[in-house]
């Protein structure tokens, strides 16, 4: 999956420190809400799934964490072919994303550990309405590989688009592959008045 050299690790340490200052309380809150459960890990990411919810984080990417609590959080195990079908469908739907039909559409597909800071090992699409940095344009990094099984993918959604490979239009879906002979797929719908986004409200969120 690729190893990081000393300069890359130094850069990640600096990013991790900044992320911890900004979102550390929120991340720990979600982890506490989910509590202990089944633990999964590959070379790129780790996840915990319990009766209370689920969360995942990339091992070498401190900026990447998603989780949620509540009865609506589900998980299942899928074959490689379904992983590719889902991530391809998300990629294809991202081509139709605009400020008019989506508040948020963020797809991260990570193929290698070095992809965290080397665009050759990652594909990123991100559009968020009202973002000052994007000026209404989506961010695209790296290259999508339609026939390559990623180590992990995550998609955050708040969209009006149809024909999504998820049961919801607002929430998070993530997948860790290579968990033994299976792949873990988790879906976290965003529902209710107490939904929070770590980027908007770092204190006491219920879901991200």
mmCIF file of N, CA and C in Angstrom, residues 40-177:
data_model
loop_
_atom_site.group_PDB
_atom_site.id
_atom_site.type_symbol
_atom_site.label_atom_id
_atom_site.label_comp_id
_atom_site.label_asym_id
_atom_site.label_seq_id
_atom_site.Cartn_x
_atom_site.Cartn_y
_atom_site.Cartn_z
ATOM 1 N N UNK A 40 -12.259 -2.963 13.382
ATOM 2 C CA UNK A 40 -11.784 -3.362 12.065
ATOM 3 C C UNK A 40 -10.607 -2.473 11.695
ATOM 4 N N UNK A 41 -9.654 -3.042 10.953
ATOM 5 C CA UNK A 41 -8.494 -2.237 10.540
ATOM 6 C C UNK A 41 -7.832 -2.873 9.327
ATOM 7 N N UNK A 42 -7.424 -2.023 8.384
ATOM 8 C CA UNK A 42 -6.508 -2.450 7.337
ATOM 9 C C UNK A 42 -5.320 -1.499 7.361
ATOM 10 N N UNK A 43 -4.520 -1.471 6.331
ATOM 11 C CA UNK A 43 -3.310 -0.657 6.364
ATOM 12 C C UNK A 43 -3.603 0.833 6.230
ATOM 13 N N UNK A 44 -4.848 1.196 5.864
ATOM 14 C CA UNK A 44 -5.188 2.592 5.611
ATOM 15 C C UNK A 44 -6.091 3.215 6.667
ATOM 16 N N UNK A 45 -6.950 2.409 7.280
ATOM 17 C CA UNK A 45 -7.970 2.983 8.164
ATOM 18 C C UNK A 45 -8.380 1.990 9.234
ATOM 19 N N UNK A 46 -9.047 2.516 10.246
ATOM 20 C CA UNK A 46 -9.620 1.683 11.301
ATOM 21 C C UNK A 46 -11.052 2.120 11.544
ATOM 22 N N UNK A 47 -11.859 1.207 12.078
ATOM 23 C CA UNK A 47 -13.254 1.519 12.347
ATOM 24 C C UNK A 47 -13.730 0.748 13.568
ATOM 25 N N UNK A 48 -14.741 1.306 14.223
ATOM 26 C CA UNK A 48 -15.422 0.641 15.331
ATOM 27 C C UNK A 48 -16.912 0.684 15.044
ATOM 28 N N UNK A 49 -17.571 -0.469 15.192
ATOM 29 C CA UNK A 49 -19.012 -0.579 15.002
ATOM 30 C C UNK A 49 -19.613 -1.175 16.265
ATOM 31 N N UNK A 50 -20.613 -0.496 16.836
ATOM 32 C CA UNK A 50 -21.278 -0.997 18.038
ATOM 33 C C UNK A 50 -22.789 -0.883 17.879
ATOM 34 N N UNK A 51 -23.528 -1.300 18.885
ATOM 35 C CA UNK A 51 -24.979 -1.155 18.867
ATOM 36 C C UNK A 51 -25.391 0.312 18.894
ATOM 37 N N UNK A 52 -24.474 1.182 19.283
ATOM 38 C CA UNK A 52 -24.783 2.612 19.395
ATOM 39 C C UNK A 52 -24.446 3.419 18.155
ATOM 40 N N UNK A 53 -23.672 2.847 17.222
ATOM 41 C CA UNK A 53 -23.273 3.598 16.037
ATOM 42 C C UNK A 53 -21.958 3.091 15.488
ATOM 43 N N UNK A 54 -21.238 3.965 14.794
ATOM 44 C CA UNK A 54 -19.981 3.569 14.168
ATOM 45 C C UNK A 54 -19.134 4.797 13.873
ATOM 46 N N UNK A 55 -17.835 4.589 13.759
ATOM 47 C CA UNK A 55 -16.932 5.655 13.321
ATOM 48 C C UNK A 55 -15.747 5.026 12.594
ATOM 49 N N UNK A 56 -15.082 5.854 11.778
ATOM 50 C CA UNK A 56 -13.846 5.404 11.157
ATOM 51 C C UNK A 56 -12.896 6.578 11.020
ATOM 52 N N UNK A 57 -11.607 6.263 10.944
ATOM 53 C CA UNK A 57 -10.583 7.280 10.720
ATOM 54 C C UNK A 57 -9.450 6.674 9.924
ATOM 55 N N UNK A 58 -8.826 7.494 9.101
ATOM 56 C CA UNK A 58 -7.666 7.049 8.351
ATOM 57 C C UNK A 58 -6.444 7.068 9.256
ATOM 58 N N UNK A 59 -5.629 6.040 9.146
ATOM 59 C CA UNK A 59 -4.480 5.900 10.037
ATOM 60 C C UNK A 59 -3.463 7.009 9.810
ATOM 61 N N UNK A 60 -3.179 7.339 8.566
ATOM 62 C CA UNK A 60 -2.174 8.352 8.254
ATOM 63 C C UNK A 60 -2.775 9.645 7.744
ATOM 64 N N UNK A 61 -4.077 9.834 7.941
ATOM 65 C CA UNK A 61 -4.710 11.068 7.485
ATOM 66 C C UNK A 61 -5.517 11.665 8.629
ATOM 67 N N UNK A 62 -4.889 12.505 9.438
ATOM 68 C CA UNK A 62 -5.558 13.013 10.634
ATOM 69 C C UNK A 62 -6.791 13.843 10.329
ATOM 70 N N UNK A 63 -6.918 14.361 9.116
ATOM 71 C CA UNK A 63 -8.068 15.201 8.785
ATOM 72 C C UNK A 63 -9.299 14.376 8.453
ATOM 73 N N UNK A 64 -9.170 13.053 8.344
ATOM 74 C CA UNK A 64 -10.278 12.234 7.887
ATOM 75 C C UNK A 64 -10.878 11.409 9.021
ATOM 76 N N UNK A 65 -12.046 11.814 9.475
ATOM 77 C CA UNK A 65 -12.795 11.089 10.506
ATOM 78 C C UNK A 65 -14.277 11.263 10.228
ATOM 79 N N UNK A 66 -15.027 10.186 10.318
ATOM 80 C CA UNK A 66 -16.475 10.249 10.199
ATOM 81 C C UNK A 66 -17.083 9.276 11.185
ATOM 82 N N UNK A 67 -18.220 9.639 11.733
ATOM 83 C CA UNK A 67 -18.882 8.744 12.668
ATOM 84 C C UNK A 67 -20.287 9.205 12.965
ATOM 85 N N UNK A 68 -21.048 8.350 13.615
ATOM 86 C CA UNK A 68 -22.401 8.713 13.973
ATOM 87 C C UNK A 68 -22.963 7.748 14.993
ATOM 88 N N UNK A 69 -23.965 8.189 15.724
ATOM 89 C CA UNK A 69 -24.622 7.346 16.706
ATOM 90 C C UNK A 69 -26.110 7.287 16.415
ATOM 91 N N UNK A 70 -26.753 6.252 16.916
ATOM 92 C CA UNK A 70 -28.195 6.125 16.734
ATOM 93 C C UNK A 70 -28.584 4.844 16.021
ATOM 94 N N UNK A 71 -29.871 4.524 16.078
ATOM 95 C CA UNK A 71 -30.378 3.279 15.516
ATOM 96 C C UNK A 71 -30.300 3.236 13.994
ATOM 97 N N UNK A 72 -30.193 4.393 13.340
ATOM 98 C CA UNK A 72 -30.204 4.421 11.875
ATOM 99 C C UNK A 72 -28.880 3.974 11.269
ATOM 100 N N UNK A 73 -27.819 3.913 12.074
ATOM 101 C CA UNK A 73 -26.504 3.505 11.571
ATOM 102 C C UNK A 73 -26.513 1.999 11.314
ATOM 103 N N UNK A 74 -26.121 1.596 10.105
ATOM 104 C CA UNK A 74 -26.112 0.183 9.741
ATOM 105 C C UNK A 74 -24.763 -0.219 9.165
ATOM 106 N N UNK A 75 -24.475 -1.516 9.229
ATOM 107 C CA UNK A 75 -23.267 -2.024 8.594
ATOM 108 C C UNK A 75 -23.545 -3.409 8.025
ATOM 109 N N UNK A 76 -22.771 -3.756 6.992
ATOM 110 C CA UNK A 76 -22.859 -5.085 6.396
ATOM 111 C C UNK A 76 -21.544 -5.387 5.694
ATOM 112 N N UNK A 77 -21.392 -6.647 5.290
ATOM 113 C CA UNK A 77 -20.169 -7.084 4.629
ATOM 114 C C UNK A 77 -20.473 -7.351 3.157
ATOM 115 N N UNK A 78 -19.606 -6.884 2.304
ATOM 116 C CA UNK A 78 -19.856 -6.957 0.865
ATOM 117 C C UNK A 78 -18.641 -7.509 0.129
ATOM 118 N N UNK A 79 -18.891 -8.025 -1.067
ATOM 119 C CA UNK A 79 -17.837 -8.575 -1.919
ATOM 120 C C UNK A 79 -17.125 -7.445 -2.679
ATOM 121 N N UNK A 80 -15.970 -7.776 -3.214
ATOM 122 C CA UNK A 80 -15.187 -6.781 -3.951
ATOM 123 C C UNK A 80 -15.975 -6.159 -5.095
ATOM 124 N N UNK A 81 -16.752 -6.975 -5.794
ATOM 125 C CA UNK A 81 -17.504 -6.460 -6.929
ATOM 126 C C UNK A 81 -18.491 -5.380 -6.506
ATOM 127 N N UNK A 82 -19.148 -5.577 -5.345
ATOM 128 C CA UNK A 82 -20.094 -4.567 -4.875
ATOM 129 C C UNK A 82 -19.372 -3.301 -4.437
ATOM 130 N N UNK A 83 -18.188 -3.433 -3.836
ATOM 131 C CA UNK A 83 -17.387 -2.254 -3.488
ATOM 132 C C UNK A 83 -17.151 -1.408 -4.731
ATOM 133 N N UNK A 84 -16.700 -2.049 -5.798
ATOM 134 C CA UNK A 84 -16.413 -1.326 -7.037
ATOM 135 C C UNK A 84 -17.680 -0.731 -7.641
ATOM 136 N N UNK A 85 -18.783 -1.467 -7.576
ATOM 137 C CA UNK A 85 -20.042 -0.953 -8.113
ATOM 138 C C UNK A 85 -20.482 0.316 -7.375
ATOM 139 N N UNK A 86 -20.361 0.307 -6.054
ATOM 140 C CA UNK A 86 -20.798 1.453 -5.256
ATOM 141 C C UNK A 86 -19.913 2.665 -5.503
ATOM 142 N N UNK A 87 -18.597 2.467 -5.455
ATOM 143 C CA UNK A 87 -17.701 3.608 -5.596
ATOM 144 C C UNK A 87 -17.743 4.164 -7.018
ATOM 145 N N UNK A 88 -17.931 3.292 -8.015
ATOM 146 C CA UNK A 88 -18.092 3.784 -9.382
ATOM 147 C C UNK A 88 -19.359 4.608 -9.519
ATOM 148 N N UNK A 89 -20.448 4.141 -8.896
ATOM 149 C CA UNK A 89 -21.712 4.875 -8.971
ATOM 150 C C UNK A 89 -21.592 6.243 -8.314
ATOM 151 N N UNK A 90 -20.903 6.309 -7.177
ATOM 152 C CA UNK A 90 -20.698 7.600 -6.515
ATOM 153 C C UNK A 90 -19.858 8.523 -7.384
ATOM 154 N N UNK A 91 -18.840 7.971 -8.007
ATOM 155 C CA UNK A 91 -17.997 8.764 -8.904
ATOM 156 C C UNK A 91 -18.813 9.299 -10.077
ATOM 157 N N UNK A 92 -19.642 8.453 -10.672
ATOM 158 C CA UNK A 92 -20.456 8.887 -11.806
ATOM 159 C C UNK A 92 -21.462 9.958 -11.387
ATOM 160 N N UNK A 93 -22.067 9.814 -10.214
ATOM 161 C CA UNK A 93 -23.028 10.808 -9.752
ATOM 162 C C UNK A 93 -22.333 12.129 -9.440
ATOM 163 N N UNK A 94 -21.069 12.070 -9.026
ATOM 164 C CA UNK A 94 -20.348 13.307 -8.711
ATOM 165 C C UNK A 94 -20.196 14.197 -9.935
ATOM 166 N N UNK A 95 -20.255 13.612 -11.124
ATOM 167 C CA UNK A 95 -20.133 14.397 -12.351
ATOM 168 C C UNK A 95 -21.330 15.323 -12.538
ATOM 169 N N UNK A 96 -22.449 15.013 -11.875
ATOM 170 C CA UNK A 96 -23.664 15.808 -12.009
ATOM 171 C C UNK A 96 -23.842 16.816 -10.867
ATOM 172 N N UNK A 97 -22.917 16.823 -9.935
ATOM 173 C CA UNK A 97 -23.058 17.658 -8.745
ATOM 174 C C UNK A 97 -22.866 19.134 -9.085
ATOM 175 N N UNK A 98 -23.719 19.974 -8.503
ATOM 176 C CA UNK A 98 -23.600 21.423 -8.661
ATOM 177 C C UNK A 98 -24.122 22.093 -7.403
ATOM 178 N N UNK A 99 -23.907 23.395 -7.308
ATOM 179 C CA UNK A 99 -24.422 24.167 -6.176
ATOM 180 C C UNK A 99 -25.947 24.153 -6.164
ATOM 181 N N UNK A 100 -26.562 23.934 -7.315
ATOM 182 C CA UNK A 100 -28.017 23.951 -7.415
ATOM 183 C C UNK A 100 -28.654 22.674 -6.879
ATOM 184 N N UNK A 101 -27.958 21.532 -6.984
ATOM 185 C CA UNK A 101 -28.573 20.279 -6.560
ATOM 186 C C UNK A 101 -27.945 19.644 -5.323
ATOM 187 N N UNK A 102 -26.896 20.263 -4.768
ATOM 188 C CA UNK A 102 -26.216 19.645 -3.633
ATOM 189 C C UNK A 102 -25.678 20.698 -2.673
ATOM 190 N N UNK A 103 -25.880 20.439 -1.384
ATOM 191 C CA UNK A 103 -25.241 21.254 -0.353
ATOM 192 C C UNK A 103 -23.845 20.715 -0.042
ATOM 193 N N UNK A 104 -23.707 19.396 -0.157
ATOM 194 C CA UNK A 104 -22.416 18.763 0.127
ATOM 195 C C UNK A 104 -22.321 17.457 -0.652
ATOM 196 N N UNK A 105 -21.184 17.264 -1.299
ATOM 197 C CA UNK A 105 -20.869 15.980 -1.929
ATOM 198 C C UNK A 105 -19.362 15.828 -1.843
ATOM 199 N N UNK A 106 -18.916 14.951 -0.954
ATOM 200 C CA UNK A 106 -17.486 14.768 -0.750
ATOM 201 C C UNK A 106 -17.105 13.312 -0.867
ATOM 202 N N UNK A 107 -16.361 12.974 -1.894
ATOM 203 C CA UNK A 107 -15.945 11.592 -2.133
ATOM 204 C C UNK A 107 -14.434 11.473 -1.971
ATOM 205 N N UNK A 108 -14.010 10.598 -1.081
ATOM 206 C CA UNK A 108 -12.603 10.284 -0.867
ATOM 207 C C UNK A 108 -12.396 8.814 -1.206
ATOM 208 N N UNK A 109 -11.470 8.530 -2.118
ATOM 209 C CA UNK A 109 -11.127 7.158 -2.483
ATOM 210 C C UNK A 109 -9.624 7.017 -2.306
ATOM 211 N N UNK A 110 -9.221 6.208 -1.336
ATOM 212 C CA UNK A 110 -7.804 6.102 -0.984
ATOM 213 C C UNK A 110 -7.290 4.727 -1.396
ATOM 214 N N UNK A 111 -6.263 4.737 -2.248
ATOM 215 C CA UNK A 111 -5.708 3.487 -2.774
ATOM 216 C C UNK A 111 -4.433 3.063 -2.035
ATOM 217 N N UNK A 112 -3.643 4.022 -1.588
ATOM 218 C CA UNK A 112 -2.378 3.711 -0.922
ATOM 219 C C UNK A 112 -2.183 4.625 0.282
ATOM 220 N N UNK A 113 -1.333 4.214 1.202
ATOM 221 C CA UNK A 113 -1.028 5.050 2.367
ATOM 222 C C UNK A 113 -0.364 6.354 1.947
ATOM 223 N N UNK A 114 0.502 6.288 0.961
ATOM 224 C CA UNK A 114 1.168 7.503 0.497
ATOM 225 C C UNK A 114 0.218 8.431 -0.235
ATOM 226 N N UNK A 115 -0.962 7.907 -0.598
ATOM 227 C CA UNK A 115 -1.957 8.740 -1.251
ATOM 228 C C UNK A 115 -2.461 9.868 -0.379
ATOM 229 N N UNK A 116 -2.226 9.774 0.908
ATOM 230 C CA UNK A 116 -2.614 10.831 1.822
ATOM 231 C C UNK A 116 -1.990 12.163 1.404
ATOM 232 N N UNK A 117 -0.742 12.131 1.002
ATOM 233 C CA UNK A 117 -0.057 13.360 0.605
ATOM 234 C C UNK A 117 0.560 13.229 -0.792
ATOM 235 N N UNK A 118 0.220 12.162 -1.507
ATOM 236 C CA UNK A 118 0.687 11.938 -2.867
ATOM 237 C C UNK A 118 -0.548 11.667 -3.713
ATOM 238 N N UNK A 119 -0.885 12.598 -4.591
ATOM 239 C CA UNK A 119 -2.135 12.501 -5.346
ATOM 240 C C UNK A 119 -2.223 11.276 -6.245
ATOM 241 N N UNK A 120 -1.122 10.583 -6.455
ATOM 242 C CA UNK A 120 -1.172 9.397 -7.301
ATOM 243 C C UNK A 120 -1.875 8.234 -6.613
ATOM 244 N N UNK A 121 -2.043 8.323 -5.300
ATOM 245 C CA UNK A 121 -2.664 7.222 -4.563
ATOM 246 C C UNK A 121 -4.028 7.551 -4.009
ATOM 247 N N UNK A 122 -4.670 8.610 -4.539
ATOM 248 C CA UNK A 122 -5.950 9.028 -3.974
ATOM 249 C C UNK A 122 -6.794 9.711 -5.045
ATOM 250 N N UNK A 123 -8.091 9.653 -4.854
ATOM 251 C CA UNK A 123 -8.989 10.488 -5.643
ATOM 252 C C UNK A 123 -9.909 11.231 -4.673
ATOM 253 N N UNK A 124 -10.038 12.537 -4.885
ATOM 254 C CA UNK A 124 -10.889 13.367 -4.034
ATOM 255 C C UNK A 124 -11.780 14.236 -4.907
ATOM 256 N N UNK A 125 -13.063 14.241 -4.583
ATOM 257 C CA UNK A 125 -14.015 15.200 -5.141
ATOM 258 C C UNK A 125 -14.726 15.833 -3.968
ATOM 259 N N UNK A 126 -14.785 17.169 -3.950
ATOM 260 C CA UNK A 126 -15.445 17.836 -2.825
ATOM 261 C C UNK A 126 -16.106 19.123 -3.289
ATOM 262 N N UNK A 127 -17.404 19.212 -3.028
ATOM 263 C CA UNK A 127 -18.135 20.453 -3.241
ATOM 264 C C UNK A 127 -19.019 20.695 -2.032
ATOM 265 N N UNK A 128 -18.899 21.879 -1.458
ATOM 266 C CA UNK A 128 -19.720 22.253 -0.315
ATOM 267 C C UNK A 128 -20.289 23.643 -0.548
ATOM 268 N N UNK A 129 -21.592 23.756 -0.503
ATOM 269 C CA UNK A 129 -22.249 25.038 -0.738
ATOM 270 C C UNK A 129 -21.825 26.039 0.320
ATOM 271 N N UNK A 130 -21.534 27.241 -0.119
ATOM 272 C CA UNK A 130 -21.179 28.299 0.807
ATOM 273 C C UNK A 130 -19.734 28.308 1.236
ATOM 274 N N UNK A 131 -18.924 27.370 0.744
ATOM 275 C CA UNK A 131 -17.518 27.323 1.114
ATOM 276 C C UNK A 131 -16.779 28.510 0.511
ATOM 277 N N UNK A 132 -16.055 29.229 1.325
ATOM 278 C CA UNK A 132 -15.328 30.400 0.860
ATOM 279 C C UNK A 132 -14.137 30.015 -0.016
ATOM 280 N N UNK A 133 -13.616 28.795 0.201
ATOM 281 C CA UNK A 133 -12.409 28.387 -0.512
ATOM 282 C C UNK A 133 -12.696 27.929 -1.942
ATOM 283 N N UNK A 134 -13.901 27.403 -2.175
ATOM 284 C CA UNK A 134 -14.167 26.777 -3.467
ATOM 285 C C UNK A 134 -14.684 27.739 -4.514
ATOM 286 N N UNK A 135 -15.258 28.874 -4.107
ATOM 287 C CA UNK A 135 -15.870 29.830 -5.034
ATOM 288 C C UNK A 135 -16.917 29.149 -5.906
ATOM 289 N N UNK A 136 -17.601 28.165 -5.324
ATOM 290 C CA UNK A 136 -18.658 27.464 -6.036
ATOM 291 C C UNK A 136 -18.188 26.347 -6.938
ATOM 292 N N UNK A 137 -16.882 26.120 -7.019
ATOM 293 C CA UNK A 137 -16.334 25.078 -7.885
ATOM 294 C C UNK A 137 -15.909 23.870 -7.062
ATOM 295 N N UNK A 138 -16.135 22.663 -7.566
ATOM 296 C CA UNK A 138 -15.704 21.477 -6.828
ATOM 297 C C UNK A 138 -14.189 21.336 -6.830
ATOM 298 N N UNK A 139 -13.665 20.763 -5.763
ATOM 299 C CA UNK A 139 -12.250 20.420 -5.676
ATOM 300 C C UNK A 139 -12.067 18.998 -6.185
ATOM 301 N N UNK A 140 -11.092 18.811 -7.057
ATOM 302 C CA UNK A 140 -10.749 17.484 -7.559
ATOM 303 C C UNK A 140 -9.244 17.275 -7.417
ATOM 304 N N UNK A 141 -8.868 16.129 -6.841
ATOM 305 C CA UNK A 141 -7.462 15.780 -6.685
ATOM 306 C C UNK A 141 -7.261 14.322 -7.081
ATOM 307 N N UNK A 142 -6.098 14.022 -7.618
ATOM 308 C CA UNK A 142 -5.758 12.645 -7.931
ATOM 309 C C UNK A 142 -6.496 12.103 -9.135
ATOM 310 N N UNK A 143 -6.526 10.786 -9.231
ATOM 311 C CA UNK A 143 -7.136 10.115 -10.384
ATOM 312 C C UNK A 143 -7.994 8.955 -9.912
ATOM 313 N N UNK A 144 -9.210 8.904 -10.407
ATOM 314 C CA UNK A 144 -10.097 7.798 -10.082
ATOM 315 C C UNK A 144 -9.728 6.579 -10.921
ATOM 316 N N UNK A 145 -9.640 5.419 -10.270
ATOM 317 C CA UNK A 145 -9.278 4.173 -10.940
ATOM 318 C C UNK A 145 -10.486 3.237 -10.899
ATOM 319 N N UNK A 146 -11.264 3.163 -11.947
ATOM 320 C CA UNK A 146 -12.530 2.427 -11.899
ATOM 321 C C UNK A 146 -12.391 0.933 -11.645
ATOM 322 N N UNK A 147 -11.234 0.356 -11.975
ATOM 323 C CA UNK A 147 -11.058 -1.088 -11.823
ATOM 324 C C UNK A 147 -10.142 -1.469 -10.663
ATOM 325 N N UNK A 148 -9.716 -0.484 -9.865
ATOM 326 C CA UNK A 148 -8.819 -0.750 -8.731
ATOM 327 C C UNK A 148 -9.603 -0.725 -7.427
ATOM 328 N N UNK A 149 -9.468 -1.776 -6.644
ATOM 329 C CA UNK A 149 -10.144 -1.836 -5.352
ATOM 330 C C UNK A 149 -9.448 -0.889 -4.375
ATOM 331 N N UNK A 150 -10.147 0.115 -3.853
ATOM 332 C CA UNK A 150 -9.505 1.025 -2.898
ATOM 333 C C UNK A 150 -9.367 0.360 -1.530
ATOM 334 N N UNK A 151 -8.419 0.867 -0.749
ATOM 335 C CA UNK A 151 -8.319 0.388 0.623
ATOM 336 C C UNK A 151 -9.456 0.905 1.474
ATOM 337 N N UNK A 152 -9.912 2.118 1.141
ATOM 338 C CA UNK A 152 -11.033 2.724 1.843
ATOM 339 C C UNK A 152 -11.665 3.776 0.940
ATOM 340 N N UNK A 153 -12.984 3.900 1.041
ATOM 341 C CA UNK A 153 -13.634 5.064 0.444
ATOM 342 C C UNK A 153 -14.666 5.595 1.416
ATOM 343 N N UNK A 154 -14.913 6.905 1.298
ATOM 344 C CA UNK A 154 -15.897 7.582 2.131
ATOM 345 C C UNK A 154 -16.615 8.625 1.288
ATOM 346 N N UNK A 155 -17.914 8.728 1.451
ATOM 347 C CA UNK A 155 -18.662 9.755 0.746
ATOM 348 C C UNK A 155 -19.624 10.425 1.713
ATOM 349 N N UNK A 156 -19.531 11.751 1.804
ATOM 350 C CA UNK A 156 -20.467 12.557 2.594
ATOM 351 C C UNK A 156 -21.458 13.196 1.636
ATOM 352 N N UNK A 157 -22.739 13.088 1.973
ATOM 353 C CA UNK A 157 -23.795 13.514 1.063
ATOM 354 C C UNK A 157 -24.799 14.440 1.731
ATOM 355 N N UNK A 158 -25.178 15.450 1.022
ATOM 356 C CA UNK A 158 -26.364 16.254 1.313
ATOM 357 C C UNK A 158 -26.803 16.783 -0.045
ATOM 358 N N UNK A 159 -27.618 16.002 -0.735
ATOM 359 C CA UNK A 159 -27.865 16.241 -2.149
ATOM 360 C C UNK A 159 -29.301 15.925 -2.525
ATOM 361 N N UNK A 160 -29.732 16.471 -3.650
ATOM 362 C CA UNK A 160 -31.041 16.153 -4.224
ATOM 363 C C UNK A 160 -30.924 15.170 -5.382
ATOM 364 N N UNK A 161 -29.725 14.724 -5.699
ATOM 365 C CA UNK A 161 -29.515 13.816 -6.809
ATOM 366 C C UNK A 161 -30.237 12.488 -6.579
ATOM 367 N N UNK A 162 -30.719 11.895 -7.671
ATOM 368 C CA UNK A 162 -31.374 10.599 -7.618
ATOM 369 C C UNK A 162 -30.381 9.505 -8.006
ATOM 370 N N UNK A 163 -30.853 8.266 -7.902
ATOM 371 C CA UNK A 163 -30.081 7.097 -8.346
ATOM 372 C C UNK A 163 -28.732 6.978 -7.641
ATOM 373 N N UNK A 164 -28.733 7.242 -6.345
ATOM 374 C CA UNK A 164 -27.530 7.061 -5.544
ATOM 375 C C UNK A 164 -27.439 5.607 -5.072
ATOM 376 N N UNK A 165 -26.242 5.098 -4.852
ATOM 377 C CA UNK A 165 -26.091 3.722 -4.374
ATOM 378 C C UNK A 165 -26.231 3.615 -2.853
ATOM 379 N N UNK A 166 -26.883 4.595 -2.241
ATOM 380 C CA UNK A 166 -27.138 4.597 -0.799
ATOM 381 C C UNK A 166 -28.641 4.681 -0.570
ATOM 382 N N UNK A 167 -29.057 4.406 0.658
ATOM 383 C CA UNK A 167 -30.475 4.460 1.004
ATOM 384 C C UNK A 167 -30.897 5.867 1.419
ATOM 385 N N UNK A 168 -29.996 6.812 1.348
ATOM 386 C CA UNK A 168 -30.266 8.169 1.806
ATOM 387 C C UNK A 168 -29.577 9.168 0.888
ATOM 388 N N UNK A 169 -30.006 10.414 1.010
ATOM 389 C CA UNK A 169 -29.386 11.511 0.267
ATOM 390 C C UNK A 169 -28.622 12.451 1.192
ATOM 391 N N UNK A 170 -28.678 12.182 2.479
ATOM 392 C CA UNK A 170 -27.990 13.029 3.457
ATOM 393 C C UNK A 170 -27.365 12.134 4.519
ATOM 394 N N UNK A 171 -26.049 12.066 4.517
ATOM 395 C CA UNK A 171 -25.373 11.200 5.467
ATOM 396 C C UNK A 171 -23.979 10.849 4.994
ATOM 397 N N UNK A 172 -23.444 9.783 5.557
ATOM 398 C CA UNK A 172 -22.089 9.315 5.240
ATOM 399 C C UNK A 172 -22.126 7.823 4.962
ATOM 400 N N UNK A 173 -21.405 7.399 3.949
ATOM 401 C CA UNK A 173 -21.159 5.984 3.711
ATOM 402 C C UNK A 173 -19.651 5.789 3.632
ATOM 403 N N UNK A 174 -19.162 4.733 4.292
ATOM 404 C CA UNK A 174 -17.733 4.437 4.161
ATOM 405 C C UNK A 174 -17.525 2.934 4.086
ATOM 406 N N UNK A 175 -16.396 2.558 3.515
ATOM 407 C CA UNK A 175 -16.084 1.148 3.312
ATOM 408 C C UNK A 175 -14.602 0.901 3.542
ATOM 409 N N UNK A 176 -14.283 -0.101 4.349
ATOM 410 C CA UNK A 176 -12.922 -0.603 4.526
ATOM 411 C C UNK A 176 -12.846 -1.950 3.846
ATOM 412 N N UNK A 177 -11.867 -2.121 2.970
ATOM 413 C CA UNK A 177 -11.699 -3.385 2.271
ATOM 414 C C UNK A 177 -10.581 -4.200 2.908
#
